[in-house]
Coordinates of C-alpha atoms (C1' of nucleotides) in Angstrom, one line a residue:
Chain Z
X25 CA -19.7 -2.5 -38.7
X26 CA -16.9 -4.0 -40.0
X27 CA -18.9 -7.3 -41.7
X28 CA -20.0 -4.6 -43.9
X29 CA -16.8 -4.6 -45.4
X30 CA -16.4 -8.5 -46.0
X31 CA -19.8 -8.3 -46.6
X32 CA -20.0 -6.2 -49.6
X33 CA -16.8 -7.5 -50.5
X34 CA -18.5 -10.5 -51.5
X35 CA -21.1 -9.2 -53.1
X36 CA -19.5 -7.1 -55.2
X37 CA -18.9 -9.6 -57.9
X38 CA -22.6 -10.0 -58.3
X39 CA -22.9 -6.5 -58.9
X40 CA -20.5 -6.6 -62.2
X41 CA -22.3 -5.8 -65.1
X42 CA -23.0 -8.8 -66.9
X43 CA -21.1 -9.7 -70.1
X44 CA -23.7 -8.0 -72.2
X45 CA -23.7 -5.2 -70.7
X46 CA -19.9 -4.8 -70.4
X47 CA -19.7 -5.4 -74.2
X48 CA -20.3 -2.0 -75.0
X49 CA -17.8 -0.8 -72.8
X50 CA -15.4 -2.2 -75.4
X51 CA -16.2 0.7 -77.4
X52 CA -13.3 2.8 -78.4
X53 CA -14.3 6.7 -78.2
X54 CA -11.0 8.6 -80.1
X55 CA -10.0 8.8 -83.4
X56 CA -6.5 8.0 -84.4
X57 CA -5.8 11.2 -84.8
X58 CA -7.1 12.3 -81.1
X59 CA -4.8 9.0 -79.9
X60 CA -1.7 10.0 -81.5
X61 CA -2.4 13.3 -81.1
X62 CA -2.9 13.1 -76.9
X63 CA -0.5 10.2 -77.0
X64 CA -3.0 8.3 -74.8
X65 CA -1.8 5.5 -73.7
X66 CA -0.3 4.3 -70.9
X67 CA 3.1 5.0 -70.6
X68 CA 4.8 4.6 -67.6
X69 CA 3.5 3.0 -65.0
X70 CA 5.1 1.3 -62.2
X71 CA 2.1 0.9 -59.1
X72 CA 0.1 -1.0 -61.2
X73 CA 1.6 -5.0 -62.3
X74 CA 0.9 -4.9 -65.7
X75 CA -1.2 -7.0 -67.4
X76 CA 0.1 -10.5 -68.3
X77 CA -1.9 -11.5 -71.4
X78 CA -1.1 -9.3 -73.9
X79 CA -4.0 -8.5 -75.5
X80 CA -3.4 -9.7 -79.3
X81 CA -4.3 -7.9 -81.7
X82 CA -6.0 -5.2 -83.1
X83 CA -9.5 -4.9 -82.8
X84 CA -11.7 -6.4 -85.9
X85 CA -13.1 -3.3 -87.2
X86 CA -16.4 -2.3 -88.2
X87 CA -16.3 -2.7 -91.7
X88 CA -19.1 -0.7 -91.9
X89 CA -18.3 2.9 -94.4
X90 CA -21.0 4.0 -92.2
X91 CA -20.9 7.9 -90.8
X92 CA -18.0 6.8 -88.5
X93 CA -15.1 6.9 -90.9
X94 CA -13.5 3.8 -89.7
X95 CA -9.8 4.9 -89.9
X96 CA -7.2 2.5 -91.2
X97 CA -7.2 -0.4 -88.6
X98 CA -3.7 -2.1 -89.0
X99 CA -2.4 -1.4 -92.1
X100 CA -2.1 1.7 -94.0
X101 CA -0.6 0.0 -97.1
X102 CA -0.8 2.8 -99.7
X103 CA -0.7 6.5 -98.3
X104 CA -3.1 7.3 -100.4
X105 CA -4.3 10.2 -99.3
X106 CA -8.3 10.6 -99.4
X107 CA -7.8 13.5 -101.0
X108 CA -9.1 16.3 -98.6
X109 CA -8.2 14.7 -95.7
X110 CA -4.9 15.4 -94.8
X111 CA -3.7 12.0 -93.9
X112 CA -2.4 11.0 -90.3
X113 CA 0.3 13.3 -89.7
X114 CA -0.9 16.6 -90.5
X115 CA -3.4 18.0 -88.2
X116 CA -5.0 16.6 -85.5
X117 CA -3.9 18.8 -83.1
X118 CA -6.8 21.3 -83.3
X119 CA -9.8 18.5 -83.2
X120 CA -11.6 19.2 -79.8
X121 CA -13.0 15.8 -79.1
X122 CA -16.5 15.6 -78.3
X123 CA -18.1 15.4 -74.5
X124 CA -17.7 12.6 -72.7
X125 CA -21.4 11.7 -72.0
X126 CA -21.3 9.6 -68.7
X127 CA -23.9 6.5 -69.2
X128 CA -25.0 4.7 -66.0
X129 CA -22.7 1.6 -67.1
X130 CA -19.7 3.8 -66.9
X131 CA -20.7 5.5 -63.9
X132 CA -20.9 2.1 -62.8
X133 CA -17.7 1.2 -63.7
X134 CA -16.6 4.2 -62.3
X135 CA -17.6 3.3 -59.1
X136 CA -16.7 0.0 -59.0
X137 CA -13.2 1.2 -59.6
X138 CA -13.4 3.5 -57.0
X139 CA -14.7 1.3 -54.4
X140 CA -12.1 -1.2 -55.6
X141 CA -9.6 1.0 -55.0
X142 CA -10.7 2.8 -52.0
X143 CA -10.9 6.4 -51.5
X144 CA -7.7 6.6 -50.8
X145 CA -6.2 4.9 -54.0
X146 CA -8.9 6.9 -56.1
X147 CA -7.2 8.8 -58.2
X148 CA -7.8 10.1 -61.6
X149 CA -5.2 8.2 -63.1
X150 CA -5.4 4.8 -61.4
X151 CA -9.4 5.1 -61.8
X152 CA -8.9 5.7 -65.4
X153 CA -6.6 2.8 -65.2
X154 CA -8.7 0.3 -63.5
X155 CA -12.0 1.3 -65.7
X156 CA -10.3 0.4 -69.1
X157 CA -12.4 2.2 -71.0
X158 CA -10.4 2.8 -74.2
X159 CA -10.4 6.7 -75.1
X160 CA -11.3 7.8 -71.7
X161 CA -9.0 10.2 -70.7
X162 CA -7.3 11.1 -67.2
X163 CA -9.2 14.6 -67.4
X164 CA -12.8 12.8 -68.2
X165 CA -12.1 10.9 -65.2
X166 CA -11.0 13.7 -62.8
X167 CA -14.1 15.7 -63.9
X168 CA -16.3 13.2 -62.9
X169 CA -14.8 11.9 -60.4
X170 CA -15.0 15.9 -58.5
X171 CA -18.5 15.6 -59.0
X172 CA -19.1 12.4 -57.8
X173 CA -17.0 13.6 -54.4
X174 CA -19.6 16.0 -54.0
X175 CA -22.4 13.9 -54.2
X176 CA -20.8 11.6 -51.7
X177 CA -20.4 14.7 -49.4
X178 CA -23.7 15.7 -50.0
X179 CA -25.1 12.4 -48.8
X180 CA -23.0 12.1 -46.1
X181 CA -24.2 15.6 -44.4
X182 CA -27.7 14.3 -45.5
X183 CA -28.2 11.3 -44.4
X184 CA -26.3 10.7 -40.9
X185 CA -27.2 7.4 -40.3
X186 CA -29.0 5.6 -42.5
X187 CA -25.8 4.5 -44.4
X188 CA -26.9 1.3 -45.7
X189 CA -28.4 2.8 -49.6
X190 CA -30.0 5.4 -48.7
X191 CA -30.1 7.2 -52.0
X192 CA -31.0 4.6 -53.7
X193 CA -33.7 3.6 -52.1
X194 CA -35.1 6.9 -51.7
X195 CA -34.8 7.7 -55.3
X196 CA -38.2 8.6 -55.7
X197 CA -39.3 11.2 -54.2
X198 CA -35.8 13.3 -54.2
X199 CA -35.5 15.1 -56.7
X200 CA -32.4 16.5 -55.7
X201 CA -30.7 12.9 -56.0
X202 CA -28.3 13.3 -59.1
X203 CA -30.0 10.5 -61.3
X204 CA -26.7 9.3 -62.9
X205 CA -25.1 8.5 -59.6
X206 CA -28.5 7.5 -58.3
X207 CA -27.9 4.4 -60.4
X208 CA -25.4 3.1 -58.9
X209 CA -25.4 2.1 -55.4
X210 CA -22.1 3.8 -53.6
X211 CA -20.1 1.3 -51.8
X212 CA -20.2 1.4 -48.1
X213 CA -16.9 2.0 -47.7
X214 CA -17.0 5.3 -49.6
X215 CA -19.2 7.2 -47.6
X216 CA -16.9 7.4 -44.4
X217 CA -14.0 9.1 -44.9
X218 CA -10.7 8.5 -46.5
X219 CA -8.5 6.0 -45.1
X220 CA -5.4 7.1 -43.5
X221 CA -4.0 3.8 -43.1
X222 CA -1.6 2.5 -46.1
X223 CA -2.5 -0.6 -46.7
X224 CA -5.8 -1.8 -48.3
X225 CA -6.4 -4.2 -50.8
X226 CA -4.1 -5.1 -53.1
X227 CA -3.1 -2.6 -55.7
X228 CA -5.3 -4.6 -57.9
X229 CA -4.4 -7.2 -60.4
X230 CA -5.5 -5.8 -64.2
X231 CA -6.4 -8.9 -66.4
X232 CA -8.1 -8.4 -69.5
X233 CA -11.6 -10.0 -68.7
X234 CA -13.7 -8.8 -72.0
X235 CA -16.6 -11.0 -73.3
X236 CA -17.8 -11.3 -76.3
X237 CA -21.3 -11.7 -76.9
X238 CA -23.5 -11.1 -80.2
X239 CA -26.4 -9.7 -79.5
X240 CA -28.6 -7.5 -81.3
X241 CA -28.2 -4.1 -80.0
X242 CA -31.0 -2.7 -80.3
X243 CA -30.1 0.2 -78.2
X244 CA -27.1 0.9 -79.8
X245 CA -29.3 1.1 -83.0
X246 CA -31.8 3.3 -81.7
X247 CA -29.0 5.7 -80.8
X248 CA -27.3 5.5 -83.9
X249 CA -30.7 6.0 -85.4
X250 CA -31.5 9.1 -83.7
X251 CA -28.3 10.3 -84.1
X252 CA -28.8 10.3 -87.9
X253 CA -26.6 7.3 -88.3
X254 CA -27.5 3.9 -88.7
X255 CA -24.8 2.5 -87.2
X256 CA -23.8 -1.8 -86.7
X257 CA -22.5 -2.9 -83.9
X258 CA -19.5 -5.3 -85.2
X259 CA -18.5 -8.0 -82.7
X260 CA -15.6 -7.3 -80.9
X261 CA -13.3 -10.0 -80.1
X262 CA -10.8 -9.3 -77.0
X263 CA -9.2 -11.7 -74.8
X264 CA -11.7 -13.0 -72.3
X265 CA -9.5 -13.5 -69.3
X266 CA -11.7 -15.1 -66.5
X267 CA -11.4 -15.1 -63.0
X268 CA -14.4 -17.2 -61.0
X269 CA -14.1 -16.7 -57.3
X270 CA -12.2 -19.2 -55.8
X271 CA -14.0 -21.0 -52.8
X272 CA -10.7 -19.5 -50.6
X273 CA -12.1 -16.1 -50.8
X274 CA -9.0 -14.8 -51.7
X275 CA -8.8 -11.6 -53.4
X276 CA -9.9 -12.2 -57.2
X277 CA -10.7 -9.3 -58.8
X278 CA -12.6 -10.0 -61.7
X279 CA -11.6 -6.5 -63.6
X280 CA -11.3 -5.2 -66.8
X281 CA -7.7 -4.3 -68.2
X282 CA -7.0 -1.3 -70.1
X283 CA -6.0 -1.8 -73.8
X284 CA -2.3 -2.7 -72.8
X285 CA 0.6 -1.9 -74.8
X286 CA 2.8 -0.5 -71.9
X287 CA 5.9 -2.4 -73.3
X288 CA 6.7 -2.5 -77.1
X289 CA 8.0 0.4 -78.5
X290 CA 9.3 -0.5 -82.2
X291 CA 10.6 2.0 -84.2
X292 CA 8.4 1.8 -86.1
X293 CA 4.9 3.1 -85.8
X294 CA 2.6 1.5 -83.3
X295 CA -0.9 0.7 -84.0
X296 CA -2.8 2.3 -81.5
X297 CA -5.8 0.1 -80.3
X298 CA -8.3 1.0 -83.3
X299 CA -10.5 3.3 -82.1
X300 CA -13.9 3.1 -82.7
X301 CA -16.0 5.6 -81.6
X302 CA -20.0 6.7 -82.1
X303 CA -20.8 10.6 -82.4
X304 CA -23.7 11.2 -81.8
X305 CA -23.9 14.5 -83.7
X306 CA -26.7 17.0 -83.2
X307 CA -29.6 15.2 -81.6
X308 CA -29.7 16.2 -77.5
X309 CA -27.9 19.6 -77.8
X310 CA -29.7 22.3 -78.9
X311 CA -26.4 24.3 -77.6
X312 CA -25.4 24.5 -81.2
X313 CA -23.5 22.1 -82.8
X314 CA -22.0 20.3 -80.2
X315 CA -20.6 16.7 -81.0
X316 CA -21.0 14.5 -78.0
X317 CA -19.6 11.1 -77.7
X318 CA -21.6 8.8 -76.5
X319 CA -19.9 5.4 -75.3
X320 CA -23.0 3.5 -75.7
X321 CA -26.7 4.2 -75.9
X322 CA -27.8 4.4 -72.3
X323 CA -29.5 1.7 -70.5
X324 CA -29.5 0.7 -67.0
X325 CA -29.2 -2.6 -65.0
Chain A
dG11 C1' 7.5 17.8 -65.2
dA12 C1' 3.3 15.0 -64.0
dA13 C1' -0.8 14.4 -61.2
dT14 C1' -4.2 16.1 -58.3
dG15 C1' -8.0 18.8 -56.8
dA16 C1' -10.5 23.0 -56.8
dA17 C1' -12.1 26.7 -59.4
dT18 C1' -13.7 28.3 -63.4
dA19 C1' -15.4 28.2 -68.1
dT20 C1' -18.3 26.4 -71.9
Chain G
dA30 C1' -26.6 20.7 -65.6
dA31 C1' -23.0 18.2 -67.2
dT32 C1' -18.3 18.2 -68.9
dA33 C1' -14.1 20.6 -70.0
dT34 C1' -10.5 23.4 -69.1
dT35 C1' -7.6 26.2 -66.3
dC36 C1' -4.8 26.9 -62.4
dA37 C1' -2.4 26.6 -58.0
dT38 C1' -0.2 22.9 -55.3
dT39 C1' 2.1 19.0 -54.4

DNA sequence: GAATGAATAT
DNA sequence: AATATTCATT
């Protein structure tokens, strides 16, 4: 019973996304004006350590005058105004920003935060924390993570004792299995029940472990494509903070940290982390005109 | 006041 | 149906 425990524990690595496939997670999904606006950030803070490299710099950005209006990245030298835009300050209040659209790879990352932090631990805030998604919100988090606690009710009633992946071996044939969370298998741990007990793992060491790979993305194109948008993919460059598993077995978390900036506060402005994000404008809702932000194309592992 | 979770709305 | 938003509790 309990070797389940040590025994996913040590598997879980394996079950990271790759490097490719976390690439895209590196995908910013506000506007500066949505950022400043919701001040997301991460401002105080005091369970989690915080992370020790600060993540340099500002994010290369797309250079591409594509659809996405690349906003200014670090420097806004001139204040020019564009004219009908209404520059930074005025009004960014009103902007709804588009639905979160929950790919398997976030799910994924999801639940690996989840399970990371046990059920206990889970949270909106510290899941939103641990995912370091850039632009995902405490609220995207909490919605999803209510509907995922269904589904893990659901499949507790259901499935009694056949613990060990049911859903996603059954998959076929059931309908009824939510294909998002279907894609990810749910972590042992998470079907009991919450844990009364304090103690757990460690809160969770936050490192900034994002890879950098060039690839092409195809994907990402065909999105962009059928989105209307032909949209590049620029390389993102970002810390790559690695953590192998050390041969003690100790607890190295291998985790991605969220766009850090917990400690400077100039007087000045502060450059948000640029955010880069892909609409995919009227393509899958025929509800209207309905924006709908789509981290990156979908794809599964 | 902020965060959470359930209910409710789109 | 999937996300967002509101709301009562904590």
């Amino acid at each position: 019973m309990r070797e389940e425990h040590s025994n996913w524990f040590s598997r879980w690595e394996e079950e990271l996304p790759s490097p490719d496939e976390l690439m895209p997670l590196s995908q910013t999904l506000i506007t500066p004006d949505l950022a400043l606006a919701f001040d997301i950030q991460n401002p105080s803070n005091s369970s989690p350590p915080l992370p020790c490299p600060s993540p340099p710099l500002s994010n290369p950005l797309p250079g591409s005058g594509n659809g996405i209006v690349p906003p200014n990245s670090a420097d806004f030298g001139d204040s020019a105004d564009l004219g009908s835009g209404a520059a930074s300050d005025e009004p960014a209040r009103t902007l709804k920003r588009p639905r979160l659209v929950w790919t398997p790879q976030l799910h994924k990352r999801f639940v690996d935060a989840v399970a990371h932090l046990g059920i206990k631990n889970a949270v909106p805030k510290t899941i939103m924390q641990l995912m370091s998604v850039d632009g995902l919100t405490r609220e995207n988090v909490a919605s999803h993570l209510q509907k995922y606690r269904l589904y893990l009710k659901r499949m507790q009633g259901l499935s009694g004792g056949g613990a060990g992946g049911g859903a996603a071996l059954v998959g076929s044939s059931d309908p009824a299995t939510d294909h998002l969370f279907a894609s990810s298998p749910v972590p042992p741990h998470l079907l009991h029940s919450a844990r009364t007990s304090s103690d757990h793992f460690l809160p969770f060491v936050p490192m900034a472990t994002l890879q950098q790979h060039h690839h092409h993305q195809q994907q990402m194109a065909a999105a962009a494509a059928v989105a209307g948008h032909t949209q590049l993919q620029p390389p993102y460059h970002r810390q790559v903070g690695h953590f192998g598993s050390p041969p003690n077995g100790q607890f190295e978390h291998p985790f991605l940290a969220r766009q850090s900036q917990p400690i400077h506060r100039m007087g000045t402005s502060v450059h948000n982390s640029v955010p880069n994000y892909i609409e995919d404008l009227e393509s899958a809702n025929a509800t209207g005109g309905r924006k709908v932000l789509t981290l990156f194309p979908t794809g599964d592992d």
